[in-house]
């Protein structure tokens, strides 16, 4: 998954403003206590970060 696709999925699921807030401010246990932005900056695959977001926010399977 490309980073642009990841960003589009975040925006589509949460809306642009909330997606940005989640990415910057929400700390995910599944990402080792990091935010989305920190995980991506550290080189985590966007696909893996998306999976962590989906699990945390209980995104329905059909939208994962």
Short mmCIF file of C-alpha atoms in Angstrom, two decimals:
data_model
loop_
_atom_site.label_atom_id
_atom_site.label_comp_id
_atom_site.label_asym_id
_atom_site.label_seq_id
_atom_site.Cartn_x
_atom_site.Cartn_y
_atom_site.Cartn_z
CA UNK A 1 0.00 0.00 0.00
CA UNK A 2 1.31 3.43 -0.90
CA UNK A 3 1.25 6.26 1.58
CA UNK A 4 -1.14 8.23 -0.65
CA UNK A 5 -3.60 5.32 -0.59
CA UNK A 6 -3.27 5.10 3.20
CA UNK A 7 -4.04 8.83 3.54
CA UNK A 8 -7.07 8.47 1.26
CA UNK A 9 -8.40 5.55 3.33
CA UNK A 10 -7.97 7.57 6.53
CA UNK A 11 -9.77 10.58 5.04
CA UNK A 12 -12.58 8.43 3.64
CA UNK A 13 -13.12 6.62 6.94
CA UNK A 14 -12.78 9.48 9.40
CA UNK A 15 -13.03 12.71 7.42
CA UNK A 16 -10.05 14.92 6.69
CA UNK A 17 -9.94 16.81 9.99
CA UNK A 18 -10.49 13.81 12.26
CA UNK A 19 -8.08 11.64 10.25
CA UNK A 20 -5.36 14.21 10.74
CA UNK A 21 -6.07 14.41 14.44
CA UNK A 22 -6.02 10.64 14.84
CA UNK A 23 -2.76 10.40 12.93
CA UNK A 24 -1.05 13.08 15.03
CA UNK A 25 -2.56 12.60 18.48
CA UNK A 26 -3.85 9.07 19.08
CA UNK A 27 -1.31 6.69 20.61
CA UNK A 28 -1.72 3.08 19.49
CA UNK A 29 -0.61 0.15 21.62
CA UNK A 30 -0.42 -1.97 18.48
CA UNK A 31 2.14 0.50 17.11
CA UNK A 32 4.34 0.24 20.18
CA UNK A 33 2.93 3.29 21.92
CA UNK A 34 3.41 5.52 18.89
CA UNK A 35 1.09 7.65 16.80
CA UNK A 36 0.36 6.93 13.15
CA UNK A 37 2.71 9.73 12.11
CA UNK A 38 5.51 8.40 14.31
CA UNK A 39 5.07 4.86 12.99
CA UNK A 40 5.15 6.03 9.39
CA UNK A 41 8.20 8.25 10.03
CA UNK A 42 9.92 5.25 11.61
CA UNK A 43 9.39 3.31 8.39
CA UNK A 44 6.44 1.09 9.32
CA UNK A 45 4.50 -0.11 6.29
CA UNK A 46 1.33 1.93 5.69
CA UNK A 47 -0.60 -1.36 5.33
CA UNK A 48 0.41 -2.41 8.85
CA UNK A 49 -0.43 1.01 10.27
CA UNK A 50 -3.84 0.90 8.55
CA UNK A 51 -4.52 -2.50 10.13
CA UNK A 52 -3.71 -1.07 13.56
CA UNK A 53 -6.05 1.88 12.96
CA UNK A 54 -8.83 -0.45 11.79
CA UNK A 55 -8.48 -2.68 14.84
CA UNK A 56 -8.39 0.24 17.29
CA UNK A 57 -11.41 2.00 15.81
CA UNK A 58 -13.30 -1.16 14.86
CA UNK A 59 -13.54 -0.30 11.18
CA UNK A 60 -15.92 -2.79 9.55
CA UNK A 61 -14.20 -5.51 7.54
CA UNK A 62 -15.75 -4.36 4.25
CA UNK A 63 -13.96 -0.99 4.63
CA UNK A 64 -10.57 -2.34 5.64
#
